Tab-separated table of C-alpha atoms and ligand atoms in Angstrom:
chain	number	residue	atom	x	y	z
A	1	MET	CA	0.046	-0.633	0.205
A	2	PHE	CA	0.871	3.514	-0.572
A	3	GLU	CA	2.117	5.714	2.984
A	4	LYS	CA	-0.487	6.611	4.145
A	5	ASN	CA	-0.412	10.745	4.004
A	6	VAL	CA	-1.838	9.225	0.155
A	7	TYR	CA	-5.416	8.045	1.332
A	8	VAL	CA	-5.572	10.713	3.916
A	9	ASN	CA	-5.248	12.963	1.385
A	10	ARG	CA	-7.581	11.676	-1.286
A	11	ARG	CA	-10.076	11.684	1.410
A	12	ASN	CA	-9.703	15.017	1.939
A	13	ASN	CA	-10.273	15.378	-1.108
A	14	LEU	CA	-13.124	13.930	-2.078
A	15	LYS	CA	-14.549	15.329	1.667
A	16	LYS	CA	-14.355	18.900	-0.271
A	17	GLN	CA	-16.573	18.418	-3.471
A	18	ILE	CA	-19.316	16.517	-1.706
A	19	SER	CA	-21.600	18.741	0.263
A	20	SER	CA	-23.773	16.391	3.025
A	21	GLY	CA	-23.924	13.420	4.444
A	22	LEU	CA	-21.705	10.233	4.380
A	23	VAL	CA	-20.222	7.817	2.321
A	24	LEU	CA	-20.196	4.558	2.409
A	25	VAL	CA	-17.568	2.354	0.649
A	26	LEU	CA	-17.723	-1.613	0.737
A	27	GLY	CA	-14.729	-3.946	-0.563
A	28	ASN	CA	-14.734	-6.881	-2.027
A	29	ASP	CA	-15.652	-10.065	-0.454
A	30	ASP	CA	-13.966	-13.830	-1.953
A	31	ALA	CA	-16.836	-14.623	-4.343
A	32	ALA	CA	-17.191	-18.651	-4.790
A	33	MET	CA	-16.547	-20.415	-8.463
A	34	ASN	CA	-17.974	-23.581	-7.519
A	35	TYR	CA	-17.857	-23.817	-3.617
A	36	PRO	CA	-17.554	-21.937	-1.105
A	37	SER	CA	-14.343	-22.494	-0.255
A	38	ASN	CA	-13.072	-23.244	-3.485
A	39	PRO	CA	-12.854	-19.132	-4.493
A	40	TYR	CA	-11.716	-16.778	-7.589
A	41	HIS	CA	-8.736	-14.935	-7.344
A	42	PHE	CA	-9.859	-12.386	-4.994
A	43	ARG	CA	-9.760	-8.768	-6.281
A	44	GLN	CA	-10.745	-5.977	-4.367
A	45	ASP	CA	-13.251	-2.964	-5.404
A	46	SER	CA	-10.803	-0.161	-6.702
A	47	ASN	CA	-13.236	2.645	-5.258
A	48	PHE	CA	-12.229	0.855	-1.883
A	49	LEU	CA	-8.686	1.137	-3.004
A	50	TYR	CA	-8.593	4.046	-3.862
A	51	PHE	CA	-10.184	5.640	-0.556
A	52	PHE	CA	-9.179	2.450	1.598
A	53	GLY	CA	-5.699	0.971	0.278
A	54	LEU	CA	-6.349	-2.058	2.055
A	55	ASP	CA	-6.758	-5.535	-0.372
A	56	ILE	CA	-8.628	-7.895	1.790
A	57	GLN	CA	-11.972	-9.212	1.701
A	58	GLY	CA	-14.636	-8.187	3.753
A	59	PHE	CA	-14.054	-4.801	4.756
A	60	ALA	CA	-16.580	-1.481	4.405
A	61	GLY	CA	-14.958	2.092	5.094
A	62	VAL	CA	-17.303	5.010	5.472
A	63	MET	CA	-16.595	9.182	5.430
A	64	ASP	CA	-18.143	11.828	7.495
A	65	ILE	CA	-18.348	14.370	5.360
A	66	ASP	CA	-19.893	17.224	7.980
A	67	ASN	CA	-18.333	16.022	10.798
A	68	ASP	CA	-14.682	15.060	8.773
A	69	LYS	CA	-14.562	11.462	10.455
A	70	ASP	CA	-13.155	8.223	8.685
A	71	TYR	CA	-14.285	4.609	9.718
A	72	ILE	CA	-13.306	1.301	8.519
A	73	PHE	CA	-15.680	-1.933	9.406
A	74	GLY	CA	-14.371	-5.503	9.613
A	75	ASP	CA	-13.174	-7.981	11.374
A	76	ASN	CA	-10.280	-9.492	13.690
A	77	VAL	CA	-9.235	-12.335	11.914
A	78	ASP	CA	-10.026	-15.889	14.770
A	79	MET	CA	-8.073	-18.880	15.295
A	80	ASP	CA	-9.565	-21.153	12.506
A	81	ASP	CA	-8.176	-17.792	10.134
A	82	ILE	CA	-5.113	-18.371	11.604
A	83	ILE	CA	-4.639	-21.764	11.108
A	84	TRP	CA	-6.083	-22.018	7.479
A	85	MET	CA	-4.538	-18.655	6.000
A	86	GLY	CA	-2.294	-16.871	8.159
A	87	ASP	CA	-2.528	-14.345	11.109
A	88	GLN	CA	-3.240	-10.339	9.918
A	89	PRO	CA	-2.804	-7.765	11.988
A	90	THR	CA	-5.903	-6.695	13.831
A	91	VAL	CA	-8.961	-3.921	12.334
A	92	LYS	CA	-7.514	-1.472	14.755
A	93	GLU	CA	-3.905	-1.973	13.405
A	94	LEU	CA	-5.028	-2.124	9.815
A	95	ALA	CA	-7.240	1.798	9.697
A	96	ALA	CA	-3.592	2.812	11.646
A	97	LYS	CA	-2.186	2.228	8.321
A	98	VAL	CA	-4.465	4.007	5.620
A	99	GLY	CA	-4.903	7.058	8.283
A	100	VAL	CA	-7.959	6.183	10.157
A	101	GLU	CA	-8.531	5.967	13.495
A	102	ASN	CA	-11.765	4.362	13.966
A	103	ALA	CA	-12.285	0.923	13.549
A	104	SER	CA	-15.144	-1.467	14.455
A	105	PRO	CA	-17.024	-5.081	13.606
A	106	PHE	CA	-18.439	-4.961	10.284
A	107	LYS	CA	-21.902	-5.589	12.054
A	108	GLU	CA	-22.131	-2.364	13.776
A	109	LEU	CA	-22.466	-0.513	10.242
A	110	TYR	CA	-25.486	-1.768	9.802
A	111	LYS	CA	-26.057	0.162	13.509
A	112	PHE	CA	-23.867	3.095	12.831
A	113	ILE	CA	-25.916	3.919	9.061
A	114	GLN	CA	-29.222	2.986	10.300
A	115	GLY	CA	-28.742	6.022	13.171
A	116	GLU	CA	-27.414	8.008	10.524
A	117	GLN	CA	-30.142	7.637	8.587
A	118	SER	CA	-32.848	8.673	11.112
A	119	LYS	CA	-30.930	11.607	11.848
A	120	GLY	CA	-32.143	12.273	8.411
A	121	ARG	CA	-28.635	12.366	6.614
A	122	THR	CA	-27.317	11.328	3.083
A	123	ILE	CA	-26.092	7.411	2.461
A	124	HIS	CA	-23.517	8.424	-0.107
A	125	ILE	CA	-22.947	5.178	-2.156
A	126	TYR	CA	-21.687	3.778	-5.996
A	127	PRO	CA	-22.880	1.780	-8.182
A	128	PRO	CA	-23.304	-1.773	-6.880
A	129	TYR	CA	-21.694	-4.232	-9.913
A	130	ARG	CA	-21.594	-7.830	-7.821
A	131	GLY	CA	-24.879	-8.959	-6.498
A	132	GLU	CA	-23.613	-9.266	-2.963
A	133	HIS	CA	-22.418	-5.926	-2.483
A	134	THR	CA	-26.683	-5.196	-3.233
A	135	LEU	CA	-27.581	-6.974	-0.857
A	136	THR	CA	-26.088	-5.917	1.164
A	137	PHE	CA	-26.408	-1.946	0.813
A	138	SER	CA	-30.213	-3.687	1.036
A	139	GLU	CA	-30.224	-4.926	4.598
A	140	ILE	CA	-27.953	-2.537	5.536
A	141	LEU	CA	-29.812	0.205	3.955
A	142	ASN	CA	-32.560	-0.737	4.825
A	143	VAL	CA	-34.572	-0.735	1.786
A	144	LYS	CA	-35.953	-3.235	-1.042
A	145	THR	CA	-33.003	-4.163	-3.145
A	146	GLY	CA	-34.649	-2.695	-6.142
A	147	GLU	CA	-34.342	0.274	-4.446
A	148	VAL	CA	-30.881	0.320	-3.304
A	149	GLU	CA	-29.917	2.925	-6.341
A	150	ASN	CA	-31.808	5.450	-4.840
A	151	PHE	CA	-28.483	5.606	-2.905
A	152	ILE	CA	-26.395	6.318	-5.698
A	153	THR	CA	-25.690	10.650	-6.001
A	154	GLU	CA	-24.121	12.103	-9.310
A	155	GLU	CA	-22.191	14.125	-5.985
A	156	LEU	CA	-20.100	11.566	-5.468
A	157	ILE	CA	-19.258	10.108	-9.164
A	158	LYS	CA	-18.714	13.180	-10.550
A	159	ALA	CA	-16.361	13.961	-7.337
A	160	THR	CA	-14.956	10.629	-8.238
A	161	VAL	CA	-13.994	10.263	-10.884
A	162	ALA	CA	-12.770	14.580	-11.066
A	163	LEU	CA	-9.880	12.948	-8.771
A	164	ARG	CA	-9.340	9.421	-10.037
A	165	SER	CA	-9.154	10.305	-13.298
A	166	ILE	CA	-5.377	12.881	-12.157
A	167	LYS	CA	-3.120	10.598	-11.550
A	168	GLU	CA	-0.504	11.203	-8.629
A	169	ASP	CA	3.251	10.512	-8.621
A	170	VAL	CA	2.911	7.207	-6.681
A	171	GLU	CA	0.537	6.017	-9.354
A	172	ILE	CA	1.768	7.044	-12.399
A	173	ALA	CA	5.307	5.121	-11.032
A	174	GLU	CA	2.501	1.808	-10.717
A	175	LEU	CA	1.342	2.254	-14.002
A	176	GLU	CA	4.894	2.332	-15.630
A	177	LYS	CA	5.458	-1.484	-13.559
A	178	ALA	CA	2.030	-2.301	-15.084
A	179	ALA	CA	3.305	-1.420	-18.861
A	180	ASN	CA	7.234	-2.924	-18.611
A	181	ILE	CA	5.216	-6.456	-17.509
A	182	ALA	CA	2.933	-5.846	-20.273
A	183	ARG	CA	6.537	-5.626	-22.503
A	184	ASP	CA	7.893	-8.617	-20.807
A	185	MET	CA	4.536	-11.026	-21.967
A	186	HIS	CA	4.353	-9.109	-25.674
A	187	VAL	CA	7.883	-9.844	-25.963
A	188	THR	CA	7.264	-13.530	-24.639
A	189	ALA	CA	3.847	-13.866	-27.668
A	190	MET	CA	6.260	-12.853	-30.556
A	191	LYS	CA	9.140	-14.885	-29.837
A	192	MET	CA	6.759	-17.887	-29.474
A	193	ALA	CA	4.480	-16.739	-32.960
A	194	LYS	CA	6.153	-19.652	-35.091
A	195	PRO	CA	3.310	-22.386	-37.518
A	196	GLY	CA	2.767	-24.808	-35.318
A	197	VAL	CA	2.304	-23.507	-31.935
A	198	VAL	CA	-1.276	-23.384	-30.825
A	199	GLU	CA	-2.343	-20.761	-29.481
A	200	ARG	CA	-2.428	-21.079	-26.138
A	201	GLU	CA	0.402	-22.467	-25.129
A	202	ILE	CA	1.792	-18.513	-25.243
A	203	TYR	CA	-1.768	-17.582	-23.790
A	204	GLY	CA	-0.470	-19.755	-20.410
A	205	GLN	CA	3.585	-18.092	-21.067
A	206	VAL	CA	1.724	-14.512	-21.514
A	207	GLU	CA	-0.616	-14.410	-18.390
A	208	GLY	CA	2.447	-16.354	-16.491
A	209	THR	CA	4.365	-13.770	-17.724
A	210	SER	CA	2.155	-10.931	-15.441
A	211	LEU	CA	1.600	-13.328	-12.395
A	212	ALA	CA	5.475	-13.945	-12.186
A	213	GLN	CA	5.570	-10.263	-11.906
A	214	GLY	CA	3.397	-8.774	-9.532
A	215	GLY	CA	0.040	-9.459	-10.843
A	216	PRO	CA	-3.004	-11.336	-12.364
A	217	VAL	CA	-3.743	-10.108	-15.980
A	218	SER	CA	-5.905	-6.767	-15.960
A	219	PHE	CA	-8.143	-7.722	-18.256
A	220	PRO	CA	-8.636	-11.924	-19.542
A	221	VAL	CA	-6.051	-12.038	-22.346
A	222	ILE	CA	-7.246	-11.926	-25.900
A	223	LEU	CA	-4.041	-13.525	-28.243
A	224	THR	CA	-5.554	-14.977	-31.609
A	225	ILE	CA	-4.888	-15.524	-34.953
A	226	ASN	CA	-8.830	-14.410	-35.485
A	227	GLY	CA	-8.141	-10.931	-34.406
A	228	GLN	CA	-11.201	-9.576	-36.951
A	229	ILE	CA	-12.628	-10.711	-33.599
A	230	LEU	CA	-11.953	-7.935	-30.764
A	231	HIS	CA	-12.313	-9.798	-28.363
A	232	ASN	CA	-11.953	-13.434	-28.513
A	233	HIS	CA	-11.277	-15.447	-25.958
A	234	TYR	CA	-10.840	-18.536	-27.817
A	235	HIS	CA	-7.055	-20.216	-27.572
A	236	GLY	CA	-7.564	-23.419	-29.686
A	237	ASN	CA	-6.156	-22.607	-33.307
A	238	THR	CA	-3.053	-23.562	-34.043
A	239	LEU	CA	-0.803	-20.800	-35.833
A	240	LYS	CA	0.012	-20.802	-39.069
A	241	GLU	CA	1.151	-18.209	-41.546
A	242	GLY	CA	-0.206	-16.249	-43.576
A	243	ARG	CA	-1.971	-14.790	-40.032
A	244	ILE	CA	-1.625	-12.512	-38.486
A	245	MET	CA	-1.493	-13.532	-34.232
A	246	VAL	CA	-3.312	-10.311	-32.183
A	247	THR	CA	-2.033	-9.976	-28.507
A	248	ASP	CA	-4.600	-7.499	-26.412
A	249	ALA	CA	-3.169	-7.707	-23.344
A	250	GLY	CA	-1.894	-5.973	-19.970
A	251	ALA	CA	-1.391	-6.517	-16.513
A	252	GLU	CA	-2.153	-5.416	-12.407
A	253	THR	CA	1.244	-4.502	-10.926
A	254	GLU	CA	0.590	-5.270	-6.863
A	255	MET	CA	-0.928	-2.210	-6.253
A	256	HIS	CA	-3.399	-2.884	-8.855
A	257	TYR	CA	-2.293	-0.623	-11.712
A	258	ALA	CA	-3.018	-1.823	-15.137
A	259	SER	CA	-2.045	-1.930	-18.375
A	260	ASP	CA	-3.507	-2.710	-21.948
A	261	ILE	CA	-0.814	-2.828	-24.920
A	262	THR	CA	-1.977	-4.521	-28.456
A	263	ARG	CA	0.505	-5.849	-30.842
A	264	SER	CA	-0.340	-7.641	-33.842
A	265	VAL	CA	2.366	-10.001	-35.485
A	266	PRO	CA	2.662	-12.236	-38.023
A	267	VAL	CA	2.992	-15.768	-37.743
A	268	GLY	CA	6.632	-16.859	-38.372
A	269	GLY	CA	8.063	-13.065	-38.160
A	270	LYS	CA	7.604	-11.844	-41.558
A	271	PHE	CA	5.053	-9.366	-42.261
A	272	ASP	CA	3.048	-10.371	-46.338
A	273	SER	CA	2.467	-7.257	-48.594
A	274	ARG	CA	-0.413	-7.224	-48.019
A	275	GLN	CA	0.084	-7.204	-44.256
A	276	LYS	CA	2.668	-4.600	-44.408
A	277	ASP	CA	0.335	-2.779	-46.572
A	278	ILE	CA	-2.596	-2.670	-43.556
A	279	TYR	CA	-0.172	-3.143	-40.255
A	280	GLN	CA	1.310	0.383	-41.377
A	281	ILE	CA	-2.139	1.843	-41.966
A	282	VAL	CA	-3.090	1.519	-38.293
A	283	LEU	CA	0.680	1.655	-37.330
A	284	ASN	CA	0.638	5.379	-38.611
A	285	ALA	CA	-3.325	6.063	-36.852
A	286	ASN	CA	-1.328	5.273	-34.061
A	287	MET	CA	1.597	7.101	-34.067
A	288	ASN	CA	0.163	10.236	-35.401
A	289	ALA	CA	-2.531	10.295	-32.430
A	290	ILE	CA	0.173	9.683	-29.796
A	291	LYS	CA	2.338	12.519	-31.489
A	292	ASN	CA	-1.232	15.160	-31.005
A	293	VAL	CA	-1.377	14.624	-27.378
A	294	LYS	CA	-1.419	17.380	-25.408
A	295	PRO	CA	-3.734	18.906	-22.625
A	296	GLY	CA	-6.713	20.684	-24.282
A	297	ILE	CA	-7.114	18.385	-26.796
A	298	THR	CA	-10.376	16.023	-26.502
A	299	ASN	CA	-9.697	12.610	-27.541
A	300	LYS	CA	-12.091	12.753	-29.586
A	301	GLU	CA	-10.306	15.295	-31.994
A	302	LEU	CA	-8.263	12.217	-31.713
A	303	HIS	CA	-10.179	9.603	-32.813
A	304	LEU	CA	-11.495	11.138	-35.626
A	305	ASN	CA	-7.907	11.917	-36.966
A	306	ALA	CA	-6.986	8.710	-36.444
A	307	VAL	CA	-10.012	7.287	-38.340
A	308	LYS	CA	-9.536	9.560	-40.701
A	309	ASP	CA	-5.787	8.097	-40.656
A	310	VAL	CA	-7.229	4.481	-41.248
A	311	ALA	CA	-9.606	5.865	-44.075
A	312	THR	CA	-6.822	7.004	-45.890
A	313	GLY	CA	-4.540	4.404	-45.567
A	314	LEU	CA	-7.282	2.408	-46.735
A	315	LYS	CA	-8.358	4.217	-49.622
A	316	GLU	CA	-4.978	4.221	-51.828
A	317	LEU	CA	-5.432	0.661	-50.994
A	318	GLY	CA	-8.335	0.981	-53.624
A	319	ILE	CA	-10.403	-0.542	-50.321
A	320	MET	CA	-12.362	3.069	-49.847
A	321	LYS	CA	-13.358	5.708	-52.202
A	322	GLY	CA	-14.886	9.384	-52.036
A	323	ASP	CA	-14.639	12.074	-49.987
A	324	ILE	CA	-12.332	10.607	-47.136
A	325	ASP	CA	-13.323	13.941	-44.506
A	326	GLU	CA	-17.606	12.597	-46.194
A	327	ALA	CA	-17.138	9.202	-45.523
A	328	VAL	CA	-15.781	9.453	-41.569
A	329	ASN	CA	-18.696	11.989	-41.319
A	330	GLN	CA	-20.779	9.565	-42.088
A	331	GLY	CA	-18.819	6.315	-40.386
A	332	ALA	CA	-18.543	4.430	-43.587
A	333	HIS	CA	-14.671	3.732	-42.057
A	334	ALA	CA	-16.231	1.925	-38.758
A	335	MET	CA	-17.281	-1.127	-41.002
A	336	PHE	CA	-12.919	-1.790	-40.468
A	337	MET	CA	-13.035	0.163	-37.014
A	338	PRO	CA	-16.361	-0.359	-35.442
A	339	HIS	CA	-14.930	0.781	-31.705
A	340	GLY	CA	-13.421	3.415	-29.805
A	341	LEU	CA	-9.512	5.197	-29.896
A	342	GLY	CA	-9.226	4.545	-26.091
A	343	HIS	CA	-10.136	4.427	-22.635
A	344	MET	CA	-8.672	5.620	-19.688
A	345	MET	CA	-7.001	3.927	-17.608
A	346	GLY	CA	-5.773	3.168	-13.980
A	347	LEU	CA	-6.844	1.011	-11.426
A	348	ASP	CA	-9.273	-0.775	-13.964
A	349	VAL	CA	-8.514	-1.383	-17.257
A	350	HIS	CA	-11.628	0.375	-18.375
A	351	ASP	CA	-11.405	3.313	-15.049
A	352	MET	CA	-13.613	3.789	-13.619
A	353	GLU	CA	-15.863	1.815	-16.070
A	354	GLY	CA	-18.130	0.957	-13.372
A	355	LEU	CA	-18.724	4.399	-12.143
A	356	GLY	CA	-20.621	4.436	-15.663
A	357	GLU	CA	-18.553	5.094	-19.277
A	358	ASN	CA	-20.170	8.576	-20.073
A	359	TYR	CA	-19.560	9.832	-16.414
A	360	VAL	CA	-15.225	8.711	-17.472
A	361	GLY	CA	-15.452	10.026	-21.028
A	362	TYR	CA	-18.028	12.642	-21.366
A	363	GLY	CA	-18.785	14.844	-18.544
A	364	ASP	CA	-20.990	17.422	-18.619
A	365	GLU	CA	-18.926	18.878	-21.805
A	366	ILE	CA	-19.113	16.445	-24.724
A	367	LYS	CA	-22.748	14.550	-25.746
A	368	ARG	CA	-21.768	10.713	-26.883
A	369	SER	CA	-23.013	10.134	-30.447
A	370	GLN	CA	-25.065	7.461	-31.496
A	371	GLN	CA	-22.658	6.312	-34.666
A	372	PHE	CA	-22.079	2.827	-35.708
A	373	GLY	CA	-18.197	2.877	-34.380
A	374	LEU	CA	-18.232	6.649	-32.953
A	375	ALA	CA	-20.745	5.793	-30.559
A	376	GLY	CA	-17.921	2.959	-28.946
A	377	LEU	CA	-16.233	6.130	-28.136
A	378	ARG	CA	-15.840	5.636	-24.713
A	379	LEU	CA	-12.920	8.875	-23.685
A	380	ALA	CA	-14.340	11.652	-25.771
A	381	ARG	CA	-13.643	14.622	-23.734
A	382	THR	CA	-10.787	16.890	-23.877
A	383	LEU	CA	-6.796	15.311	-22.216
A	384	GLN	CA	-5.234	17.234	-18.793
A	385	PRO	CA	-2.279	16.908	-17.241
A	386	GLY	CA	-2.746	13.468	-15.624
A	387	PHE	CA	-4.654	11.396	-17.597
A	388	VAL	CA	-3.714	8.435	-18.657
A	389	PHE	CA	-5.221	6.633	-21.070
A	390	THR	CA	-4.642	4.092	-24.363
A	391	ILE	CA	-4.496	4.674	-27.891
A	392	GLU	CA	-5.776	1.806	-29.695
A	393	PRO	CA	-6.436	1.697	-33.310
A	394	GLY	CA	-6.936	-1.396	-35.822
A	395	CYS	CA	-7.917	-1.820	-38.263
A	396	TYR	CA	-10.374	-5.327	-38.965
A	397	PHE	CA	-12.206	-7.666	-41.773
A	398	ILE	CA	-15.094	-8.475	-40.234
A	399	PRO	CA	-16.581	-10.858	-42.826
A	400	LYS	CA	-20.474	-11.301	-40.943
A	401	LEU	CA	-20.382	-7.475	-41.302
A	402	ILE	CA	-18.420	-6.820	-44.931
A	403	GLU	CA	-21.845	-9.754	-46.146
A	404	ARG	CA	-24.428	-7.036	-44.189
A	405	TRP	CA	-23.168	-3.967	-44.976
A	406	LYS	CA	-22.428	-4.928	-48.501
A	407	SER	CA	-25.709	-6.714	-48.892
A	408	GLU	CA	-27.529	-3.238	-48.085
A	409	GLY	CA	-25.862	-1.438	-50.274
A	410	ARG	CA	-24.472	0.463	-48.041
A	411	PHE	CA	-22.279	3.456	-47.748
A	412	SER	CA	-20.867	1.884	-51.487
A	413	GLN	CA	-19.974	5.589	-52.031
A	414	PHE	CA	-16.801	4.674	-50.432
A	415	LEU	CA	-16.681	1.639	-49.972
A	416	ASN	CA	-15.311	-0.705	-53.028
A	417	TRP	CA	-16.621	-4.290	-52.389
A	418	ASP	CA	-14.675	-6.216	-54.755
A	419	LYS	CA	-10.985	-5.182	-53.457
A	420	ILE	CA	-12.873	-5.828	-49.907
A	421	GLU	CA	-13.261	-8.726	-50.917
A	422	GLU	CA	-10.084	-9.883	-51.546
A	423	PHE	CA	-9.444	-9.292	-48.165
A	424	LYS	CA	-12.377	-11.031	-46.351
A	425	ASP	CA	-9.870	-13.579	-44.818
A	426	PHE	CA	-7.255	-10.822	-43.854
A	427	GLY	CA	-8.116	-11.073	-39.872
A	428	GLY	CA	-7.325	-8.054	-37.971
A	429	ILE	CA	-4.542	-6.034	-36.983
A	430	ARG	CA	-4.385	-3.481	-33.464
A	431	ILE	CA	-2.190	-1.451	-31.895
A	432	GLU	CA	-2.393	-0.221	-28.870
A	433	ASP	CA	-0.280	2.065	-25.824
A	434	ASN	CA	-0.375	4.030	-22.496
A	435	ILE	CA	-0.285	7.452	-22.455
A	436	LEU	CA	0.620	9.856	-20.081
A	437	VAL	CA	-1.295	13.214	-20.525
A	438	THR	CA	2.081	15.378	-19.903
A	439	GLN	CA	1.949	19.346	-18.834
A	440	GLU	CA	3.864	19.857	-22.192
A	441	GLY	CA	2.236	16.725	-24.208
A	442	TYR	CA	2.983	12.657	-23.029
A	443	LYS	CA	4.441	10.227	-22.641
A	444	VAL	CA	4.274	6.532	-23.428
A	445	LEU	CA	4.129	5.000	-20.270
A	446	GLY	CA	6.562	1.475	-19.914
A	447	LYS	CA	10.009	1.045	-21.887
A	448	PRO	CA	9.320	0.885	-25.712
A	449	ILE	CA	7.700	-2.052	-27.235
A	450	PRO	CA	8.651	-3.397	-30.463
A	451	LYS	CA	6.374	-1.667	-33.218
A	452	THR	CA	7.342	-0.886	-36.356
A	453	ILE	CA	8.082	-3.799	-39.064
A	454	GLU	CA	11.351	-3.458	-38.789
A	455	GLU	CA	11.288	-3.703	-35.164
A	456	VAL	CA	8.456	-6.468	-34.551
A	457	GLU	CA	10.314	-9.059	-37.223
A	458	LYS	CA	13.518	-8.098	-35.762
A	459	THR	CA	12.375	-9.438	-32.349
A	460	MET	CA	10.270	-12.090	-33.665
A	461	ASN	CA	13.462	-14.213	-35.356
A	462	GLU	CA	15.961	-12.809	-32.638
B	1	LIG	N1	-7.540	-4.040	-24.072
B	1	LIG	C1	-9.574	-4.774	-24.122
B	1	LIG	C2	-9.997	-3.395	-24.029
B	1	LIG	O1	-9.825	-2.382	-24.057
B	1	LIG	O2	-10.988	-3.097	-23.977
B	2	LIG	MN1	-7.885	-1.253	-24.032
């Protein structure tokens, strides 16, 4: 955990932004996988980690805005816990490590909150994303499960997004660490991408590389020779010459900060000419977008520039045609890049997405588009120093989507169906990096990961 002042300052900053009431933050519990004592890997709630730092099951924290007091609720370990899991400091000792004086058994949380409610005080909660939390909230707040959502306040969400969006130096150091682990994961994948290898052999090594250096992966690894399926989690294909292997994978550090990197490499270590053409288009979009990162620019601008880069490149290959500005304006390019340029990243790989994507990526500033492709842009608002986010353009040939649009005669003025037919078996390419917005511009997090055609081929053939 960080030094105690980090947590004290965060809670003080939150209190300044909330007008009154109490903020109740539930930490996570173990979640049973197939029977109660065989749980999934434990992951603490990110808001609890951010404000209360304790990476342990079964805790809750409360911030009393009006009385400037903080509380931790949790249970001391008993002899059974000590025998099976080892000793732990007391709750009082743990609370002190994060600057909280008031520590009580978990069951007292119910009485405490209900007592404050009876005085007419507002209780603020975050949107629950686990069923157990909804049940616990319903008991603590003494309401039906369907009424729990009435306690979620926009005031708390907005204040939290404002704080967590600007990364502190200690967080940036963690995010750098996560990016460096991802570098090792991707170099491992590149070196293993040979014909005859089964995807899961590489997938296992990639995930193991993360585990060996800190934490588990920050989201389920995408590693596939069918990269046209954007979030492909099937790992049973045998690698073949002529396919591109897309690896979209990141690590969590011990402190739970994430990385999220994508590299796309030719099976066997040599791009053929068609692969080179598409790869270079995506690479240009990635590098131009990164180069233009600076405070004050909106990520929507970066996204629109990137999709224009992709569309312009595709026009040069004869895949798209006509006026590219107009094609992008109407959304014709989205057949090839149906997703957004990127998302915020921090304690969550899609940072704070559980609070509501529009609060994180749009705020009151920009309205989300409904247009296919642009609607998938998770981060659109103005970039500020301290933001950490991903830049991940891609180009995909999705046979079913191509067939659908072609049969509907969609955007025929911008899409050259005969040429597209030649690429229907291509697969997909995505190139993703993690970027910090600085006062002057940007910093790509982590040590460089092979990315140009030459760098990728060199690494794969070393
Ligand atoms: N890397 C997966 C995603 O950003 O959705
Ligand atoms: Mn991503």
